mmCIF file of C-alpha atoms in Angstrom:
data_model
loop_
_atom_site.group_PDB
_atom_site.id
_atom_site.type_symbol
_atom_site.label_atom_id
_atom_site.label_comp_id
_atom_site.label_asym_id
_atom_site.label_seq_id
_atom_site.Cartn_x
_atom_site.Cartn_y
_atom_site.Cartn_z
ATOM 1 C CA MET B 22 6.573 21.534 32.146
ATOM 2 C CA PRO B 23 3.979 18.553 32.908
ATOM 3 C CA HIS B 24 1.430 19.162 35.520
ATOM 4 C CA LYS B 25 2.036 18.277 39.044
ATOM 5 C CA VAL B 26 -0.146 15.808 40.987
ATOM 6 C CA GLU B 27 -0.990 18.705 43.578
ATOM 7 C CA GLU B 28 -2.132 21.040 40.730
ATOM 8 C CA PHE B 29 -4.856 18.335 39.812
ATOM 9 C CA LEU B 30 -5.708 17.907 43.375
ATOM 10 C CA GLU B 31 -6.404 21.698 43.983
ATOM 11 C CA SER B 32 -8.488 22.048 40.686
ATOM 12 C CA SER B 33 -12.099 21.766 40.718
ATOM 13 C CA ALA B 34 -12.189 21.795 36.965
ATOM 14 C CA PHE B 35 -10.164 18.511 36.969
ATOM 15 C CA PHE B 36 -12.436 16.886 39.376
ATOM 16 C CA ALA B 37 -15.361 17.746 37.398
ATOM 17 C CA ALA B 38 -13.571 16.557 34.305
ATOM 18 C CA VAL B 39 -12.761 13.125 35.924
ATOM 19 C CA LEU B 40 -16.399 12.564 36.966
ATOM 20 C CA ASP B 41 -17.337 12.948 33.450
ATOM 21 C CA PHE B 42 -14.501 10.762 32.603
ATOM 22 C CA ALA B 43 -16.028 7.769 34.583
ATOM 23 C CA GLY B 44 -19.087 8.167 32.393
ATOM 24 C CA GLN B 45 -16.838 8.105 29.358
ATOM 25 C CA MET B 46 -15.467 4.684 30.495
ATOM 26 C CA LEU B 47 -18.693 3.254 31.287
ATOM 27 C CA ALA B 48 -19.596 4.139 27.837
ATOM 28 C CA ILE B 49 -16.700 2.250 26.406
ATOM 29 C CA TYR B 50 -17.477 -0.612 28.420
ATOM 30 C CA LYS B 51 -20.900 -0.719 26.859
ATOM 31 C CA GLU B 52 -19.606 -0.454 23.278
ATOM 32 C CA SER B 53 -17.141 -3.382 23.978
ATOM 33 C CA PRO B 54 -17.662 -5.249 27.127
ATOM 34 C CA ARG B 55 -15.302 -8.056 26.811
ATOM 35 C CA ILE B 56 -12.125 -5.970 26.119
ATOM 36 C CA ALA B 57 -13.117 -3.208 28.438
ATOM 37 C CA SER B 58 -13.319 -5.617 31.215
ATOM 38 C CA ILE B 59 -9.505 -5.658 30.941
ATOM 39 C CA PHE B 60 -9.785 -2.382 32.623
ATOM 40 C CA ALA B 61 -12.394 -3.229 35.209
ATOM 41 C CA ALA B 62 -9.708 -4.499 37.901
ATOM 42 C CA GLN B 63 -6.215 -3.081 38.430
ATOM 43 C CA GLN B 64 -4.462 -6.317 38.049
ATOM 44 C CA ARG B 65 -5.650 -6.927 34.450
ATOM 45 C CA TRP B 66 -5.195 -3.453 33.554
ATOM 46 C CA LEU B 67 -1.714 -3.331 34.794
ATOM 47 C CA MET B 68 -0.834 -6.608 33.010
ATOM 48 C CA ALA B 69 -2.326 -5.096 29.827
ATOM 49 C CA HIS B 70 -0.197 -1.948 30.072
ATOM 50 C CA ALA B 71 2.885 -4.204 30.641
ATOM 51 C CA GLY B 72 2.238 -6.493 27.633
ATOM 52 C CA PHE B 73 1.792 -3.388 25.207
ATOM 53 C CA ALA B 74 4.893 -1.710 26.671
ATOM 54 C CA LEU B 75 6.899 -4.809 26.278
ATOM 55 C CA HIS B 76 5.866 -4.985 22.728
ATOM 56 C CA TYR B 77 6.739 -1.398 21.778
ATOM 57 C CA GLY B 78 9.705 -1.302 24.071
ATOM 58 C CA TYR B 79 9.570 -0.777 27.719
ATOM 59 C CA PRO B 80 11.693 1.988 28.828
ATOM 60 C CA ASP B 81 15.477 1.007 29.843
ATOM 61 C CA GLU B 82 14.800 -2.420 28.906
ATOM 62 C CA PRO B 83 17.564 -3.748 26.727
ATOM 63 C CA LYS B 84 15.401 -5.656 23.883
ATOM 64 C CA LEU B 85 11.956 -5.299 22.266
ATOM 65 C CA GLY B 86 9.415 -7.882 21.857
ATOM 66 C CA LEU B 87 6.511 -9.644 23.876
ATOM 67 C CA TYR B 88 6.442 -13.220 24.429
ATOM 68 C CA SER B 89 5.134 -15.456 27.099
ATOM 69 C CA GLY B 90 8.259 -16.118 29.296
ATOM 70 C CA ARG B 91 9.323 -12.520 29.307
ATOM 71 C CA PHE B 92 5.666 -11.186 29.999
ATOM 72 C CA ILE B 93 5.418 -13.765 33.100
ATOM 73 C CA SER B 94 8.772 -12.728 34.405
ATOM 74 C CA PHE B 95 8.185 -8.872 33.897
ATOM 75 C CA VAL B 96 4.902 -9.321 35.925
ATOM 76 C CA VAL B 97 6.262 -11.097 38.587
ATOM 77 C CA GLN B 98 9.205 -8.829 39.196
ATOM 78 C CA HIS B 99 7.039 -5.934 39.289
ATOM 79 C CA LYS B 100 4.790 -7.519 41.806
ATOM 80 C CA ILE B 101 1.659 -7.231 39.508
ATOM 81 C CA ALA B 102 0.382 -10.872 39.627
ATOM 82 C CA SER B 103 1.925 -14.488 40.172
ATOM 83 C CA ARG B 104 3.263 -16.663 37.550
ATOM 84 C CA ASN B 105 0.017 -18.585 37.057
ATOM 85 C CA THR B 106 -1.995 -15.467 36.790
ATOM 86 C CA ALA B 107 0.176 -13.949 34.139
ATOM 87 C CA ALA B 108 0.167 -17.195 32.252
ATOM 88 C CA ALA B 109 -3.480 -17.334 32.249
ATOM 89 C CA PHE B 110 -3.860 -13.689 31.180
ATOM 90 C CA ILE B 111 -1.716 -14.379 28.211
ATOM 91 C CA GLN B 112 -3.629 -17.336 27.187
ATOM 92 C CA GLU B 113 -7.063 -15.437 27.611
ATOM 93 C CA MET B 114 -5.907 -12.511 25.459
ATOM 94 C CA LEU B 115 -5.002 -15.001 22.728
ATOM 95 C CA ALA B 116 -8.286 -16.778 23.100
ATOM 96 C CA TYR B 117 -10.279 -13.438 22.799
ATOM 97 C CA ARG B 118 -7.964 -12.582 19.892
ATOM 98 C CA PHE B 119 -6.557 -9.513 21.574
ATOM 99 C CA LEU B 120 -3.080 -10.906 21.112
ATOM 100 C CA ARG B 121 -1.623 -13.029 18.047
ATOM 101 C CA PRO B 122 1.384 -15.042 17.521
ATOM 102 C CA ILE B 123 3.885 -13.257 14.911
ATOM 103 C CA ASP B 124 6.931 -14.599 13.169
ATOM 104 C CA SER B 125 10.377 -13.535 14.253
ATOM 105 C CA ALA B 126 13.123 -13.659 11.391
ATOM 106 C CA SER B 127 16.063 -13.441 14.103
ATOM 107 C CA ASP B 128 14.481 -15.858 16.568
ATOM 108 C CA LYS B 129 12.955 -19.045 15.607
ATOM 109 C CA ARG B 130 12.811 -20.508 19.015
ATOM 110 C CA THR B 131 10.809 -17.926 20.643
ATOM 111 C CA ARG B 132 6.968 -17.444 20.027
ATOM 112 C CA TYR B 133 6.581 -13.662 19.803
ATOM 113 C CA LEU B 134 3.232 -12.099 20.454
ATOM 114 C CA GLU B 135 1.601 -8.610 19.219
ATOM 115 C CA PRO B 136 -1.599 -6.910 20.072
ATOM 116 C CA THR B 137 -4.332 -7.239 17.367
ATOM 117 C CA GLU B 138 -5.982 -4.307 15.793
ATOM 118 C CA THR B 139 -8.953 -4.621 18.151
ATOM 119 C CA ALA B 140 -6.532 -4.264 21.224
ATOM 120 C CA GLN B 141 -4.725 -1.440 19.454
ATOM 121 C CA GLU B 142 -7.884 0.488 18.782
ATOM 122 C CA HIS B 143 -9.422 0.216 22.361
ATOM 123 C CA PHE B 144 -6.073 1.425 24.067
ATOM 124 C CA ALA B 145 -5.757 4.409 21.671
ATOM 125 C CA LYS B 146 -9.467 5.219 22.785
ATOM 126 C CA TRP B 147 -8.329 5.090 26.269
ATOM 127 C CA LEU B 148 -5.198 7.333 25.713
ATOM 128 C CA SER B 149 -7.225 9.742 23.604
ATOM 129 C CA ALA B 150 -9.826 10.207 26.319
ATOM 130 C CA HIS B 151 -7.083 11.116 28.777
ATOM 131 C CA ILE B 152 -5.371 13.408 26.299
ATOM 132 C CA HIS B 153 -8.574 15.127 25.511
ATOM 133 C CA ILE B 154 -9.239 16.140 29.041
ATOM 134 C CA LEU B 155 -5.774 17.381 29.414
ATOM 135 C CA ASP B 156 -6.250 19.734 26.576
ATOM 136 C CA MET B 157 -9.683 20.752 27.812
ATOM 137 C CA LEU B 158 -8.191 21.942 31.220
ATOM 138 C CA ASP B 159 -5.195 23.849 29.896
ATOM 139 C CA GLY B 160 -5.760 24.679 26.088
ATOM 140 C CA GLY B 161 -3.050 22.150 24.966
ATOM 141 C CA LYS B 162 -2.467 20.524 21.352
ATOM 142 C CA ARG B 163 -1.633 16.926 22.894
ATOM 143 C CA LEU B 164 -4.446 15.188 21.024
ATOM 144 C CA GLU B 165 -4.034 16.933 17.705
ATOM 145 C CA ARG B 166 -0.260 15.897 17.847
ATOM 146 C CA THR B 167 -0.974 12.535 18.807
ATOM 147 C CA LEU B 168 -3.372 11.915 16.081
ATOM 148 C CA ALA B 169 -1.141 13.470 13.488
ATOM 149 C CA GLU B 170 1.771 11.274 14.462
ATOM 150 C CA PRO B 171 1.098 7.606 13.160
ATOM 151 C CA LEU B 172 3.832 6.181 15.665
ATOM 152 C CA ALA B 173 2.515 8.275 18.756
ATOM 153 C CA PHE B 174 0.673 5.671 20.698
ATOM 154 C CA ALA B 175 3.712 3.427 20.255
ATOM 155 C CA ARG B 176 5.984 5.987 21.732
ATOM 156 C CA ILE B 177 3.796 7.292 24.539
ATOM 157 C CA GLN B 178 2.188 4.104 25.844
ATOM 158 C CA PRO B 179 5.525 2.530 27.169
ATOM 159 C CA LEU B 180 6.320 5.828 29.135
ATOM 160 C CA ILE B 181 2.677 5.728 30.713
ATOM 161 C CA ALA B 182 3.175 1.883 31.612
ATOM 162 C CA LYS B 183 6.516 2.589 33.335
ATOM 163 C CA GLY B 184 4.947 5.653 35.188
ATOM 164 C CA ILE B 185 1.903 3.879 36.284
ATOM 165 C CA ILE B 186 3.747 0.575 37.411
ATOM 166 C CA GLU B 187 6.394 2.763 39.491
ATOM 167 C CA SER B 188 3.678 5.027 40.972
ATOM 168 C CA ASP B 189 2.764 4.052 44.730
ATOM 169 C CA ALA B 190 -0.201 6.703 44.146
ATOM 170 C CA VAL B 191 -1.627 4.834 41.204
ATOM 171 C CA ARG B 192 -1.317 1.482 42.479
ATOM 172 C CA ASP B 193 -2.181 2.018 46.127
ATOM 173 C CA PRO B 194 -4.274 5.115 46.392
ATOM 174 C CA GLY B 195 -6.338 3.879 49.299
ATOM 175 C CA ASP B 196 -8.120 1.025 51.143
ATOM 176 C CA THR B 197 -11.666 1.671 49.599
ATOM 177 C CA TYR B 198 -10.465 2.282 46.193
ATOM 178 C CA ASN B 199 -8.298 -0.954 46.552
ATOM 179 C CA LEU B 200 -11.130 -2.917 47.643
ATOM 180 C CA PHE B 201 -13.233 -1.913 44.392
ATOM 181 C CA ASN B 202 -10.192 -1.784 41.894
ATOM 182 C CA TRP B 203 -8.745 -5.299 42.778
ATOM 183 C CA ALA B 204 -12.264 -7.061 42.630
ATOM 184 C CA ASN B 205 -13.737 -8.334 39.482
ATOM 185 C CA SER B 206 -15.690 -5.652 37.790
ATOM 186 C CA GLY B 207 -15.157 -3.604 40.913
ATOM 187 C CA GLY B 208 -13.556 -0.730 39.033
ATOM 188 C CA LEU B 209 -16.718 -0.478 36.771
ATOM 189 C CA VAL B 210 -18.950 -0.334 39.849
ATOM 190 C CA MET B 211 -16.706 2.334 41.370
ATOM 191 C CA ASP B 212 -16.796 4.497 37.994
ATOM 192 C CA TYR B 213 -20.569 4.223 37.975
ATOM 193 C CA LEU B 214 -20.868 5.360 41.652
ATOM 194 C CA MET B 215 -18.508 8.094 41.109
ATOM 195 C CA SER B 216 -20.099 9.186 38.050
ATOM 196 C CA ARG B 217 -23.164 10.170 40.191
ATOM 197 C CA VAL B 218 -21.189 12.557 42.457
ATOM 198 C CA SER B 219 -21.777 16.326 42.107
ATOM 199 C CA PRO B 220 -18.669 18.242 42.108
ATOM 200 C CA SER B 221 -20.222 20.887 44.290
ATOM 201 C CA ASP B 222 -20.876 18.377 47.048
ATOM 202 C CA VAL B 223 -17.001 17.394 47.545
ATOM 203 C CA SER B 224 -16.815 19.297 50.672
ATOM 204 C CA GLN B 225 -19.503 17.176 52.433
ATOM 205 C CA GLU B 226 -18.489 14.431 54.658
ATOM 206 C CA ARG B 227 -21.180 12.238 53.247
ATOM 207 C CA ILE B 228 -21.916 13.012 49.426
ATOM 208 C CA ASP B 229 -25.588 12.070 48.513
ATOM 209 C CA ILE B 230 -25.524 10.100 45.067
ATOM 210 C CA GLY B 231 -29.309 9.420 44.908
ATOM 211 C CA VAL B 232 -30.984 6.118 44.505
ATOM 212 C CA VAL B 233 -28.673 3.447 43.312
ATOM 213 C CA SER B 234 -30.173 0.256 41.602
ATOM 214 C CA LEU B 235 -28.295 -2.881 42.701
ATOM 215 C CA LYS B 236 -30.207 -4.758 39.833
ATOM 216 C CA GLU B 237 -28.911 -2.077 37.268
ATOM 217 C CA ILE B 238 -25.426 -2.430 38.295
ATOM 218 C CA ARG B 239 -25.787 -6.206 38.011
ATOM 219 C CA ASP B 240 -27.279 -6.297 34.717
ATOM 220 C CA ARG B 241 -24.846 -3.542 33.442
ATOM 221 C CA PHE B 242 -21.654 -5.027 34.600
ATOM 222 C CA MET B 243 -22.539 -8.811 34.530
ATOM 223 C CA ILE B 244 -21.864 -8.945 38.237
ATOM 224 C CA SER B 245 -23.490 -11.546 40.669
ATOM 225 C CA ASN B 246 -25.647 -10.559 43.302
ATOM 226 C CA THR B 247 -23.624 -12.296 45.988
ATOM 227 C CA HIS B 248 -20.383 -10.663 44.729
ATOM 228 C CA LEU B 249 -21.868 -7.135 44.538
ATOM 229 C CA LYS B 250 -23.390 -7.290 48.030
ATOM 230 C CA ARG B 251 -20.293 -8.621 49.579
ATOM 231 C CA LEU B 252 -18.249 -5.695 47.921
ATOM 232 C CA LEU B 253 -20.679 -3.021 49.058
ATOM 233 C CA ALA B 254 -20.873 -4.579 52.544
ATOM 234 C CA GLN B 255 -17.205 -4.417 53.028
ATOM 235 C CA ALA B 256 -17.234 -0.805 51.780
ATOM 236 C CA GLY B 257 -19.995 -0.074 54.237
ATOM 237 C CA GLU B 258 -18.035 -1.682 56.940
ATOM 238 C CA MET B 259 -15.371 1.036 55.996
ATOM 239 C CA GLY B 260 -17.574 3.533 56.368
ATOM 240 C CA SER B 261 -17.145 4.531 52.731
ATOM 241 C CA ILE B 262 -20.695 4.007 51.296
ATOM 242 C CA GLY B 263 -24.219 3.761 52.894
ATOM 243 C CA TRP B 264 -27.920 4.183 52.423
ATOM 244 C CA SER B 265 -30.352 6.388 54.011
ATOM 245 C CA GLU B 266 -32.639 2.981 54.551
ATOM 246 C CA PRO B 267 -30.264 0.100 55.010
ATOM 247 C CA PRO B 268 -30.057 -2.341 53.462
ATOM 248 C CA TYR B 269 -29.676 -0.824 50.150
ATOM 249 C CA LYS B 270 -32.903 1.227 50.180
ATOM 250 C CA GLY B 271 -33.587 5.063 49.739
ATOM 251 C CA THR B 272 -30.779 7.234 48.728
ATOM 252 C CA ALA B 273 -27.075 6.163 48.891
ATOM 253 C CA TRP B 274 -24.099 8.462 49.854
ATOM 254 C CA LEU B 275 -20.369 8.062 49.366
ATOM 255 C CA SER B 276 -17.714 9.367 52.048
ATOM 256 C CA ARG B 277 -15.443 12.132 51.314
ATOM 257 C CA GLY B 278 -12.660 9.896 52.075
ATOM 258 C CA PHE B 279 -13.566 7.341 49.185
ATOM 259 C CA VAL B 280 -14.142 10.201 46.904
ATOM 260 C CA MET B 281 -10.932 11.683 47.551
ATOM 261 C CA GLU B 282 -8.978 8.493 47.001
ATOM 262 C CA TYR B 283 -10.597 8.417 43.703
ATOM 263 C CA TRP B 284 -9.562 11.945 42.917
ATOM 264 C CA GLY B 285 -6.056 11.170 44.173
ATOM 265 C CA TYR B 286 -5.742 8.147 41.827
ATOM 266 C CA GLN B 287 -6.912 9.743 38.807
ATOM 267 C CA ALA B 288 -4.594 12.972 39.483
ATOM 268 C CA ALA B 289 -1.613 10.597 39.759
ATOM 269 C CA LYS B 290 -2.664 8.880 36.578
ATOM 270 C CA PHE B 291 -3.227 11.879 34.600
ATOM 271 C CA ALA B 292 0.010 13.394 35.795
ATOM 272 C CA VAL B 293 1.802 10.330 34.330
ATOM 273 C CA VAL B 294 -0.177 10.638 31.036
ATOM 274 C CA ASP B 295 0.846 14.350 30.729
ATOM 275 C CA ALA B 296 4.387 13.608 31.542
ATOM 276 C CA ALA B 297 4.594 10.895 28.834
ATOM 277 C CA THR B 298 2.972 12.927 26.168
ATOM 278 C CA GLN B 299 5.165 15.868 26.851
ATOM 279 C CA ALA B 300 8.357 13.651 26.820
ATOM 280 C CA VAL B 301 7.387 12.720 23.391
ATOM 281 C CA PHE B 302 6.175 15.919 21.899
ATOM 282 C CA GLY B 303 7.359 18.657 24.180
ATOM 283 C CA PRO B 304 5.460 21.350 26.061
ATOM 284 C CA ALA B 305 1.629 20.980 25.720
ATOM 285 C CA VAL B 306 1.063 24.756 25.646
ATOM 286 C CA ASP B 307 3.259 28.049 25.027
ATOM 287 C CA GLY B 308 3.708 30.046 28.175
ATOM 288 C CA THR B 309 1.342 29.302 31.082
ATOM 289 C CA THR B 310 0.518 25.932 31.881
ATOM 290 C CA GLY B 311 -2.205 26.670 34.413
ATOM 291 C CA LEU B 312 -5.376 24.639 34.618
ATOM 292 C CA ALA B 313 -8.581 25.957 33.081
#
C-alpha cells in the first residue's frame, strides 16, 4: 500500500530526507536556472505539470493532446491561473524551446504541442529525485523499475499531476508557505532557508539557521533586493522568520510553524508521488511498508 501523509509527518527520517531534497532542488536550479525557474513558484509548477499531463493523457479526460486552447481551459477550470497567465506561459515555453509544435495527421486545424527533450529530461530528474528518496526510506525498487521502463514517466506523471492539482494539502499548505511559493523565485528562497535547518532542532519554537546572506540569495536566485526584502518582511510580520539583530543581522531563525508547513507540503506531495508509482508498478516493497 502507498504511504499515508501521516506516516511521513511522523517520520524523522523523512524530514531529514526532505531537508536534503531541498539542497538537491537548489543544485538542479544551479545546473539549469531557466528551466528550473518553472519550479520556483507554485503557479508555474502546476501549469507545467498540467501541460505534461495533457500531452501524455490526463486521467479521466476523454482525449490526448496538448494545444493552447485546451491548456488554457484546463488551467482556468482547475483555478491554477487566469486565461492571460496561461496563454503567456505557453508562449514563454515555446520561446524557451521547452515546447514545440507537432503535426497532427487527424486534425489539421489544431496546433498541437509537445515537450522538448530538454523539458522531459528535467522533469525526469525531478521525478527520479522524489522516487530515490522514497526508495531510501523503505527499501523499495521504484527507481529501478522506472528506469527500466521507457514509458514509465509518461504513465506516472499524469497521475502525479492529477494528485497534486486535486490536493488541498499540496496547493494550500499554510500562509507562510503560500507567501513564498506564490512569489517569483520565492520557492527557491524557501528551499534555501529550509536546507539550513537541522532535523534535530525541529522541536524548538524558533529554529536557528545561522547567518543568512541576503546578497548570496539575491545573486544565487537572481532576485531583486526590493523583492527579497519585501518577501522577508512579510514573513517576519507573520512571525515566521527573524534575526537576532534586526534588520537581517546576526543569526536567522525560522518558526516551527513555518517549518511544519514545509514538512506538511512535502509529506502530501511525496504521498501523491508514491501512490502514482505504485498505481503503475504495484507495491514498492514486499511485506512491510514501514519507513526507515
